[in-house]
Short mmCIF file of C-alpha atoms and ligand atoms in Angstrom, two decimals:
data_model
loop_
_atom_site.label_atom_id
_atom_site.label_comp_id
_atom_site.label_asym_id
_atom_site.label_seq_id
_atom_site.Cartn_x
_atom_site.Cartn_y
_atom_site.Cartn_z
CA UNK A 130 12.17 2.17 16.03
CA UNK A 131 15.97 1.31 14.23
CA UNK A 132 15.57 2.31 10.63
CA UNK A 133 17.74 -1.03 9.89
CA UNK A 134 14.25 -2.69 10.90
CA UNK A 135 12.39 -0.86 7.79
CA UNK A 136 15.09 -0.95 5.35
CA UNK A 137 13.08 -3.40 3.60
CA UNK A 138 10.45 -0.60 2.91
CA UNK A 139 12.56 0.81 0.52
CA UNK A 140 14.38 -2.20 -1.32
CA UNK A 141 13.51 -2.05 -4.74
CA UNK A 142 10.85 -4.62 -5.90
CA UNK A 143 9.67 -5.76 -9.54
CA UNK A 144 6.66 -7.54 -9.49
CA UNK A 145 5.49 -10.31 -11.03
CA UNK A 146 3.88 -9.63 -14.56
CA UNK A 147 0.36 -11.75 -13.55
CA UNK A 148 0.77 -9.51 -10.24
CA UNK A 149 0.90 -6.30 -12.61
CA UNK A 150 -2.08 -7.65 -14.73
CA UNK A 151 -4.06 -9.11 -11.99
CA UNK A 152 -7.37 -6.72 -11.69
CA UNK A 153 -6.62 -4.33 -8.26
CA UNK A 154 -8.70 -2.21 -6.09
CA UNK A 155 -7.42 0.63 -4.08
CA UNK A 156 -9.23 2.11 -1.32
CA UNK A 157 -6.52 3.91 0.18
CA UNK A 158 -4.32 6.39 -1.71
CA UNK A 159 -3.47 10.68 -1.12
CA UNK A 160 -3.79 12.51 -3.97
CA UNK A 161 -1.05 14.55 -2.58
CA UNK A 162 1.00 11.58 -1.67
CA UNK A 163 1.01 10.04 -5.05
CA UNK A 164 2.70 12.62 -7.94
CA UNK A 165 5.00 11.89 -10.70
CA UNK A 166 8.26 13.39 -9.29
CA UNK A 167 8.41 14.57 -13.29
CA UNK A 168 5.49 16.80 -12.65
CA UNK A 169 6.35 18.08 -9.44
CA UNK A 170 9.81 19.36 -10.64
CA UNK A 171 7.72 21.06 -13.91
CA UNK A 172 4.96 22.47 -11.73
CA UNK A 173 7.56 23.86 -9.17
CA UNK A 174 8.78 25.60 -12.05
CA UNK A 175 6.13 27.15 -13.18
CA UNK A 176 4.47 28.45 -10.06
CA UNK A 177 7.53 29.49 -8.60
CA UNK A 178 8.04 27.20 -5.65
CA UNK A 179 12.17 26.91 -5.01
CA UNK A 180 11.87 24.89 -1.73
CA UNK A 181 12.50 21.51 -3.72
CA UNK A 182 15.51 19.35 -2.12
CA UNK A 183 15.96 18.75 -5.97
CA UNK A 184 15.02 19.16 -9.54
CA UNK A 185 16.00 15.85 -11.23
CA UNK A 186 12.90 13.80 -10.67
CA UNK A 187 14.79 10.30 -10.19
CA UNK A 188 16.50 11.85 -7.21
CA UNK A 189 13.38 13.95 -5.74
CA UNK A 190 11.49 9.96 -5.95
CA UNK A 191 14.28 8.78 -3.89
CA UNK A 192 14.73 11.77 -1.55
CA UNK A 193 10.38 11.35 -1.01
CA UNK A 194 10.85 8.05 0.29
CA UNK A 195 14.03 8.28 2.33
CA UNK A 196 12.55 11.34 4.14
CA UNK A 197 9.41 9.38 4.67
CA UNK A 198 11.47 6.34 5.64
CA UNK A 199 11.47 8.42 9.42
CA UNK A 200 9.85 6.09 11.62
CA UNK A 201 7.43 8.48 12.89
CA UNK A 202 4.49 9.45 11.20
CA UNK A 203 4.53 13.12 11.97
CA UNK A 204 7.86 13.36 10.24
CA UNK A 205 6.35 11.07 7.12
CA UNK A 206 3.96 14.01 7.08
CA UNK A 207 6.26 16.53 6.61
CA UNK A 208 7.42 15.33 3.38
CA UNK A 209 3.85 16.67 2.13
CA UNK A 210 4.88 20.78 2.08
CA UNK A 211 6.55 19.75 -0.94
CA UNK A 212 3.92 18.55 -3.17
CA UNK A 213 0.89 20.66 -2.09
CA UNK A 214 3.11 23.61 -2.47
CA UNK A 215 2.54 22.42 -6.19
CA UNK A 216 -0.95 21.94 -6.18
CA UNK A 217 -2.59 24.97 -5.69
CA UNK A 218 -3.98 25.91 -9.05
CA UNK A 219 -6.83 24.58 -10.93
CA UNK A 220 -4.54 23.65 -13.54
CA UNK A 221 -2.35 22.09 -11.41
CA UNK A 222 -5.10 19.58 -9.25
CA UNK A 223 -6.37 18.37 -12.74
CA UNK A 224 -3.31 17.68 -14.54
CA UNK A 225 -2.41 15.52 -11.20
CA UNK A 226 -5.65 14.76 -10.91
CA UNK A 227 -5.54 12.76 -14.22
CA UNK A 228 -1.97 11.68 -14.30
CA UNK A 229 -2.93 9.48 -11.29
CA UNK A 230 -6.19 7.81 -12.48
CA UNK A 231 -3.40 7.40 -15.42
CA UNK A 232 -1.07 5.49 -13.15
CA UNK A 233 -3.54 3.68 -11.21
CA UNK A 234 -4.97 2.07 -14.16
CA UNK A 235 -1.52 1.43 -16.12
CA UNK A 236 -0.60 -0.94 -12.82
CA UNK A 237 -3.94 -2.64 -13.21
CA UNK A 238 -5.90 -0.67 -11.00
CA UNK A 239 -9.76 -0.84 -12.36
CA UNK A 240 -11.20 0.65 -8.96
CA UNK A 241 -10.06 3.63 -6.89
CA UNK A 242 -10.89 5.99 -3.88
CA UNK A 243 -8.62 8.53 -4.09
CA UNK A 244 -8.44 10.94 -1.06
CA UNK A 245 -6.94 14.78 -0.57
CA UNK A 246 -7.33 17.40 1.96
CA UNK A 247 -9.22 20.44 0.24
CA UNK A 248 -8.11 23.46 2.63
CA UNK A 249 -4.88 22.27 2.41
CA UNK A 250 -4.76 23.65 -2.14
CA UNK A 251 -6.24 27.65 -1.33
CA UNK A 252 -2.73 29.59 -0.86
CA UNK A 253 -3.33 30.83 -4.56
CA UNK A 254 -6.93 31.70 -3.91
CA UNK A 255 -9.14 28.63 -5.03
CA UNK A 256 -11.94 28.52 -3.03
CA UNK A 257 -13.14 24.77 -1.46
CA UNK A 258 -15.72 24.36 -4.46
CA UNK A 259 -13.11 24.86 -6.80
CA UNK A 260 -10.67 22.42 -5.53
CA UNK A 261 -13.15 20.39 -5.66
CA UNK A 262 -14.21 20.79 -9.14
CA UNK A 263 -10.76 20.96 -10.23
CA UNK A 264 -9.72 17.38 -9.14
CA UNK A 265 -13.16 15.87 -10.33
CA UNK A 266 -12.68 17.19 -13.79
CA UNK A 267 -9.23 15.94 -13.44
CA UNK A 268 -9.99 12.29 -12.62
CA UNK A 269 -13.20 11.93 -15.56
CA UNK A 270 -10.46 13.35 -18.04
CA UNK A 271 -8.04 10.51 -16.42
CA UNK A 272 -10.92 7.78 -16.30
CA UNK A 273 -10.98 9.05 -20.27
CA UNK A 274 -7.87 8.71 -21.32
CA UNK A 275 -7.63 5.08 -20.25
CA UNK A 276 -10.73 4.24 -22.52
CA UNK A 277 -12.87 3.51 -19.20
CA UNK A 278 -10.31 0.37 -17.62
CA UNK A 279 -10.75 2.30 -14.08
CA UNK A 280 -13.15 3.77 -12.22
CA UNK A 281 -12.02 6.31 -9.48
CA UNK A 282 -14.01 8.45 -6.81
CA UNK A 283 -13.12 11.18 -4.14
CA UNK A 284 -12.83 11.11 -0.73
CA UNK A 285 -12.63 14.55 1.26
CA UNK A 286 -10.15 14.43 3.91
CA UNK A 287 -10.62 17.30 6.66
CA UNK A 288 -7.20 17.45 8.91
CA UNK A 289 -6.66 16.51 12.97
CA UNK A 290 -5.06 19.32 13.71
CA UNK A 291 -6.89 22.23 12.09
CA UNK A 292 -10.92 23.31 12.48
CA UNK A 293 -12.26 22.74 9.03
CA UNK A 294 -13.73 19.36 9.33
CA UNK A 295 -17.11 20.65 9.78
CA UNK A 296 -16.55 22.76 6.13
CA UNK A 297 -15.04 20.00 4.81
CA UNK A 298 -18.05 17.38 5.77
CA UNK A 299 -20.24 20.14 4.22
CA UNK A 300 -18.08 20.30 1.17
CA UNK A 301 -18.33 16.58 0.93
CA UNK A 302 -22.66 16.27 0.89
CA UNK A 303 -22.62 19.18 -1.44
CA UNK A 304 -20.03 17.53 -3.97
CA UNK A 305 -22.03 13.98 -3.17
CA UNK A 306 -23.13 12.08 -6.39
CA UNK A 307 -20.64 14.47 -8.30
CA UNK A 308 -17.32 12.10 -8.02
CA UNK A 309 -17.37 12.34 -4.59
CA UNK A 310 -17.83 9.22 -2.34
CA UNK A 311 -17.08 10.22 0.86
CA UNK A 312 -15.14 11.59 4.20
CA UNK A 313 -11.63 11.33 5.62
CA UNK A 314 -9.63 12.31 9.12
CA UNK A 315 -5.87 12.26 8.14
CA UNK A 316 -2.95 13.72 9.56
CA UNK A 317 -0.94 13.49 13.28
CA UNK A 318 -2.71 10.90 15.15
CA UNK A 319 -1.35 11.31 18.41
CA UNK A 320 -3.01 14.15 20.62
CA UNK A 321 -5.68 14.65 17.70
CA UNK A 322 -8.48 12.05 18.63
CA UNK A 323 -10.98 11.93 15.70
CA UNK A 324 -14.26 12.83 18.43
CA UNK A 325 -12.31 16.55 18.10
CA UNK A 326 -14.31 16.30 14.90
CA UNK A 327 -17.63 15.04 15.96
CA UNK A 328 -20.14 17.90 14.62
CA UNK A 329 -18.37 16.89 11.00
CA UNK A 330 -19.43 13.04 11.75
CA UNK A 331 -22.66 14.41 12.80
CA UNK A 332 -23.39 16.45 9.48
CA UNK A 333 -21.75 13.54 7.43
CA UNK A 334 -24.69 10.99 9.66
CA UNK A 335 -27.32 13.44 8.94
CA UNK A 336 -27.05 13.26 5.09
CA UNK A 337 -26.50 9.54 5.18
CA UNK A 338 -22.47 10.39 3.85
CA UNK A 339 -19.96 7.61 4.12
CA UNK A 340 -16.63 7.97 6.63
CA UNK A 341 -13.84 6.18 6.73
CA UNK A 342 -11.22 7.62 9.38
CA UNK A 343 -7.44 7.13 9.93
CA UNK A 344 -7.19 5.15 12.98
CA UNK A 345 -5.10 2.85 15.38
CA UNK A 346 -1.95 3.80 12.93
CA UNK A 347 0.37 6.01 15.65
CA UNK A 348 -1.89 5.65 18.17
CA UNK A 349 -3.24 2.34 19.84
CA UNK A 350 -6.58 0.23 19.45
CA UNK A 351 -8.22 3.32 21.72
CA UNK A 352 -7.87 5.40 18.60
CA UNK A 353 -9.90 2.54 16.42
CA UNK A 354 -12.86 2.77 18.99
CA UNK A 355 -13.31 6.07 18.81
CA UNK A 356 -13.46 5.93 14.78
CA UNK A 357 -16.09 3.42 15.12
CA UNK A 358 -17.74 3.66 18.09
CA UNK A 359 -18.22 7.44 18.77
CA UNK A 360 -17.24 9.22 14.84
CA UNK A 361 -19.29 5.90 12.75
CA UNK A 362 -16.42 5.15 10.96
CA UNK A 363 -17.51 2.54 8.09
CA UNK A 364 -13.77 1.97 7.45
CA UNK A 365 -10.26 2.72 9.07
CA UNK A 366 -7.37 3.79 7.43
CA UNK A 367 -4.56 1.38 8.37
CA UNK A 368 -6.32 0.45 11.86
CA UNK A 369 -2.98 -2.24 12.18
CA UNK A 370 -2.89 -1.52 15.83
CA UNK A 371 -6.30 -3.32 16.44
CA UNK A 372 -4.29 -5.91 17.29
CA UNK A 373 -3.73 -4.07 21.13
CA UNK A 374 -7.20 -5.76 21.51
CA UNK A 375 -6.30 -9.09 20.58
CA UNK A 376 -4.12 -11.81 22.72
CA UNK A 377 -1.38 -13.75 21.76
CA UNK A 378 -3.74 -16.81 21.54
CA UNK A 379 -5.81 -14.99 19.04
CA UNK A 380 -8.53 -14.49 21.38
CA UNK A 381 -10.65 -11.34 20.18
CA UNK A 382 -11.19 -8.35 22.66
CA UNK A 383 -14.70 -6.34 22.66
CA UNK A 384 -13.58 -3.94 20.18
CA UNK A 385 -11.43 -6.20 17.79
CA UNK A 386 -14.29 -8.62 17.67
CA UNK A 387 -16.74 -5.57 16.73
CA UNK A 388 -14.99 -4.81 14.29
CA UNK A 389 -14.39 -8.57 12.32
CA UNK A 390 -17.85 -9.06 13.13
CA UNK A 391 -19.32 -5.95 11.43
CA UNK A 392 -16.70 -6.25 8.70
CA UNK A 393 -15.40 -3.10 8.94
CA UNK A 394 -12.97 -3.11 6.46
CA UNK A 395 -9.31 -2.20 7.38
CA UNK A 396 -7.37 -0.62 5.06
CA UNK A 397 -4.10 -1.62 4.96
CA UNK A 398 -0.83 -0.11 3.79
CA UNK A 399 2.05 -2.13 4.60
CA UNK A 400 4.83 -0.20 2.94
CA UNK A 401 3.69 2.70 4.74
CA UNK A 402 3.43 0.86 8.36
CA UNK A 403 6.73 -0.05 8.26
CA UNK A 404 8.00 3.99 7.03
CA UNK A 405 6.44 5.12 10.11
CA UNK A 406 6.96 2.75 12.45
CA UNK A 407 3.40 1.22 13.13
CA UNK A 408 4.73 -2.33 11.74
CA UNK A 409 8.63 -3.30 12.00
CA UNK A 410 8.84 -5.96 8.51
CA UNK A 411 6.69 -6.81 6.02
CA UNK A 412 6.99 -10.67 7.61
CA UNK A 413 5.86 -9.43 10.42
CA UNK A 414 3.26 -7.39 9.58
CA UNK A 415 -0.19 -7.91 11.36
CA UNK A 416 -1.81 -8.42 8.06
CA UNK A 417 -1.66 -12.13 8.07
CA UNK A 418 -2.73 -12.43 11.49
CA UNK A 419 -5.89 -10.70 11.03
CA UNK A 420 -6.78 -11.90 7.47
CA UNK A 421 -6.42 -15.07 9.33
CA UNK A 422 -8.59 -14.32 12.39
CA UNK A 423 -11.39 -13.31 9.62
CA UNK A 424 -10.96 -9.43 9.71
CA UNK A 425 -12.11 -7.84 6.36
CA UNK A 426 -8.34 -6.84 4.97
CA UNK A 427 -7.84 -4.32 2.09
CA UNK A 428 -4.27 -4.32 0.59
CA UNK A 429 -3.37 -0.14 -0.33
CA UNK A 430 -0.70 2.20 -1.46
CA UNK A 431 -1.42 5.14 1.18
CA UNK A 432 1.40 7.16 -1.16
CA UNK A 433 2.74 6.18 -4.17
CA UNK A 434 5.19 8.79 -4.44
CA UNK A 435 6.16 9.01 -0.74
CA UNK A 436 6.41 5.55 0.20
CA UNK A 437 8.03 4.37 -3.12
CA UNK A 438 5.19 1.89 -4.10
CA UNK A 439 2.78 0.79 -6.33
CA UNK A 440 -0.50 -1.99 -5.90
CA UNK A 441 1.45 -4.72 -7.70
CA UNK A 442 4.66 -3.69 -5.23
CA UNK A 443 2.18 -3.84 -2.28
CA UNK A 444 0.85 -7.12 -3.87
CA UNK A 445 4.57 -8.51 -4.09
CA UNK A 446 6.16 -7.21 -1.17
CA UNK A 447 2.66 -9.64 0.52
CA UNK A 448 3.10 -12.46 -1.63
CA UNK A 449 7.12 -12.67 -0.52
CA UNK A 450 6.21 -12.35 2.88
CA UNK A 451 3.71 -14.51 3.28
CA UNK A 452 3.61 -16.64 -0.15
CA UNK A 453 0.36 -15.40 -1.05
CA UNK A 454 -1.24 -16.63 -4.55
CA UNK A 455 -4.26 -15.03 -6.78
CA UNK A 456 -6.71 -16.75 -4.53
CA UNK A 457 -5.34 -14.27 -1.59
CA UNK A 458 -4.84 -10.90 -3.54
CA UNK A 459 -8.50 -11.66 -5.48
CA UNK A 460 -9.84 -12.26 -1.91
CA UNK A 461 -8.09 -8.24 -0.90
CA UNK A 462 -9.41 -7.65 -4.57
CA UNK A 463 -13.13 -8.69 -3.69
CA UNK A 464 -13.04 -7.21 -0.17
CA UNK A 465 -12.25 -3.93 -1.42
CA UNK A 466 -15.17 -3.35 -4.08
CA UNK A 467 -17.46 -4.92 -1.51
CA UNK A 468 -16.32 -2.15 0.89
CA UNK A 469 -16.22 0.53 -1.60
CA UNK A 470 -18.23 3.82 -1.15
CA UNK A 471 -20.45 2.66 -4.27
CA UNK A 472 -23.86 1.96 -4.69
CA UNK A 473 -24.03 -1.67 -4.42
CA UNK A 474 -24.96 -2.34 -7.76
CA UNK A 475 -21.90 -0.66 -9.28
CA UNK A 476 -19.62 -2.77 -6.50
CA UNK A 477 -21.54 -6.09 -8.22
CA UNK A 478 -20.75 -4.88 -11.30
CA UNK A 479 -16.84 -4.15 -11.01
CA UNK A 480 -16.65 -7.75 -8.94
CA UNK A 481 -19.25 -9.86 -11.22
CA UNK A 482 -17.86 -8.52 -14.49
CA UNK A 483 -14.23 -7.32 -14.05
CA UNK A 484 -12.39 -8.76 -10.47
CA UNK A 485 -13.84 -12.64 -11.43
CA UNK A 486 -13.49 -12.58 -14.72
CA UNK A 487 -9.66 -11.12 -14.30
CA UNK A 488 -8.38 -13.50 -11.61
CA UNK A 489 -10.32 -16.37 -13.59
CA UNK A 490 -7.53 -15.75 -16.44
CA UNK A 491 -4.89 -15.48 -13.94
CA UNK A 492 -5.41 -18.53 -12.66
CA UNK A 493 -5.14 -20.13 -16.29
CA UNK A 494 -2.06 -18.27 -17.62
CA UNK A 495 1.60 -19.20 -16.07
CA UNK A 496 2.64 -16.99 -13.52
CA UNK A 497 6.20 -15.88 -13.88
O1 LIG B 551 -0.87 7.51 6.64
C1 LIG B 551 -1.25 8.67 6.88
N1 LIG B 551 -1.69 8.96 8.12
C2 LIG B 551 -2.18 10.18 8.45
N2 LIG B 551 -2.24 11.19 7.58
C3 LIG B 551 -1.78 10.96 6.32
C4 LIG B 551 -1.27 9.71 5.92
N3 LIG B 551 -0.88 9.82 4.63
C5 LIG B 551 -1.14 11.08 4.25
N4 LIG B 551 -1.67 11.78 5.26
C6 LIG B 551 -2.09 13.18 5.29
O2 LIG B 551 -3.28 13.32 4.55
C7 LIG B 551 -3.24 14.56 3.87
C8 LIG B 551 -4.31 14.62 2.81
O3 LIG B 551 -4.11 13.71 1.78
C9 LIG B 551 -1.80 14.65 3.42
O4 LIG B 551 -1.43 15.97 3.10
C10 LIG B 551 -1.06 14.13 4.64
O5 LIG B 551 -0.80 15.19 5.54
ZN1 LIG B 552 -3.33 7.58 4.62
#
């Protein structure tokens, strides 16, 4: 990986005001990857915490996504000390809580699945439940304050490397039908495989609990099958290197055509990819090839704050690559509600009466 390859990842990009109003859906974005650096500097403050490379917030944006900008996704990872060392108070996980259903919904965001790693907020003593609680309270106060444009839900992530998963699955059917949608595996890829985890899966299959799991990111399309096949992964984080399992003619292997055929949604980050080495442009980023090849492809942020982006950057940084239009990013749009941990009804709902209707008047405005 030559970091001249993903210099493009952090060119600055200002997108396109239809882009901006255009109605989004995000399935993939860390709590703990997306703060306003303003907040971290004040919360770092306030609790105490001195190991910040800085304290003016336009520089400690910058530093996030230059340290990210690694090429390796354990070191993108490391970037993380510094913003849960910020979040460990209830205090703390709702004001960030709300600040990012905030900034979801002021870049057009009207749908969100926001995910975070509970153990990873109890060095000042919260228990699991409290975390929990915290955030939720945080995001309804968020979904508030916007007057009701966006609707966001939790995911639970449990970690690779540590032994919690099976707490964390536990946490996630007990916080079920209280803003919480669901289960995550996040964190080094390589030398974790996901099946390390599989009495989590099987509580999470036992109470009929959605999973989506980080997968085929650092580590090949092995990784993906194992997510699907063996943890029942509905969805896979990133899952870019499905295309191990497909030729250069665009014939399907077993696996890749499983997972087209049962529309397992992928979801996406391409911003992030190319930070950690997983994709080496945005023009050549897989995610043309297998929206192509009839994959179900979600566009995401993964971190807002450590990869430098935004939806409507994500958004532009596609339609520059590839010259997508509304029909593409309503399509990514569509694709994402349908795949959404929601009761179907609600999905309808957001697509029938918010997506359609949105793309419907950007499609009869000029796009600038
Ligand atoms: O793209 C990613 N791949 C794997 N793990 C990630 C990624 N982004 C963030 N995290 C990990 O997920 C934790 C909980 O939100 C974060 O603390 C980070 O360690
Ligand atoms: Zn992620």
């Amino acid at each position: 990986m030559h970091l001249s390859d993903n210099s493009a990842a952090t060119a600055p990009v200002t997108p396109a005001e239809w882009i901006r109003r255009a109605p989004k859906a995000v399935l993939h974005d860390h709590l703990d990857g997306g703060l306003r650096p303003a907040t971290i500097v004040e919360l770092a403050r306030a609790c105490g915490y001195a190991g910040l490379p800085t304290e003016d917030p336009a520089e400690l944006a910058v530093w996030f996504r230059d340290a990210a900008d690694s090429g390796s996704l354990e070191r993108y990872l490391e970037t993380f000390a510094h913003t849960c060392a910020v979040m460990q108070t209830r205090e703390a996980l709702h004001r960030i809580a709300a600040e990012c259903a905030e900034d979801l919904a002021d870049d057009g965001v009207v749908y969100a699945e926001v995910r975070y790693a509970p153990e990873q907020h109890l060095e000042a003593g919260l228990t699991l439940d409290e975390v929990v609680d915290a955030v939720n309270e945080g995001l309804r106060e968020g979904e508030r304050r916007t007057g009701g444009k966006i609707t966001v839900r939790a995911l639970l992530t449990g970690m690779r490397h540590t032994r919690r998963s099976l707490e964390i699955a536990e946490l996630t059917v007990a916080h079920r039908d209280r803003g919480v949608a669901g289960f995550d595996i996040a964190g080094g890829e390589i030398g974790n495989p996901p099946a390390e985890h599989l009495p989590a899966f099987q509580h999470l299959k036992r109470h009929n609990c959605h999973i989506t799991i980080h997968a085929g990111e650092a580590v090949g399309a092995e990784s993906v099958h194992e997510a699907v096949q063996v943890c029942g992964a509905e969805r896979i984080g990133h899952g870019v290197r499905i295309t191990d399992d497909i030729a250069a003619d665009g014939t399907l292997g077993h696996l890749a055509a499983y997972v087209r055929d049962n529309r397992i949604a992928l979801e996406v980050c391409p911003t992030s990819n190319l930070q950690t080495g997983a994709a080496v442009s945005y023009e050549k980023h897989p995610i043309d090839e297998l929206r192509r090849l009839g994959f179900t492809v979600t566009l995401n942020t993964d971190n807002r704050l450590v990869s430098g982006t935004t939806m409507s950057e994500e958004f532009q940084h596609m339609a520059d690559a590839f010259g997508y239009g509304p029909e593409v990013f309503e399509e990514f749009t569509v694709a994402a509600v349908e795949a959404a941990f929601l009761p179907l009804p609600e999905r309808r709902r957001i697509i029938d009466e918010i997506v359609r209707p949105g793309y419907a008047q950007v499609g009869s405005t000029p796009r600038s």
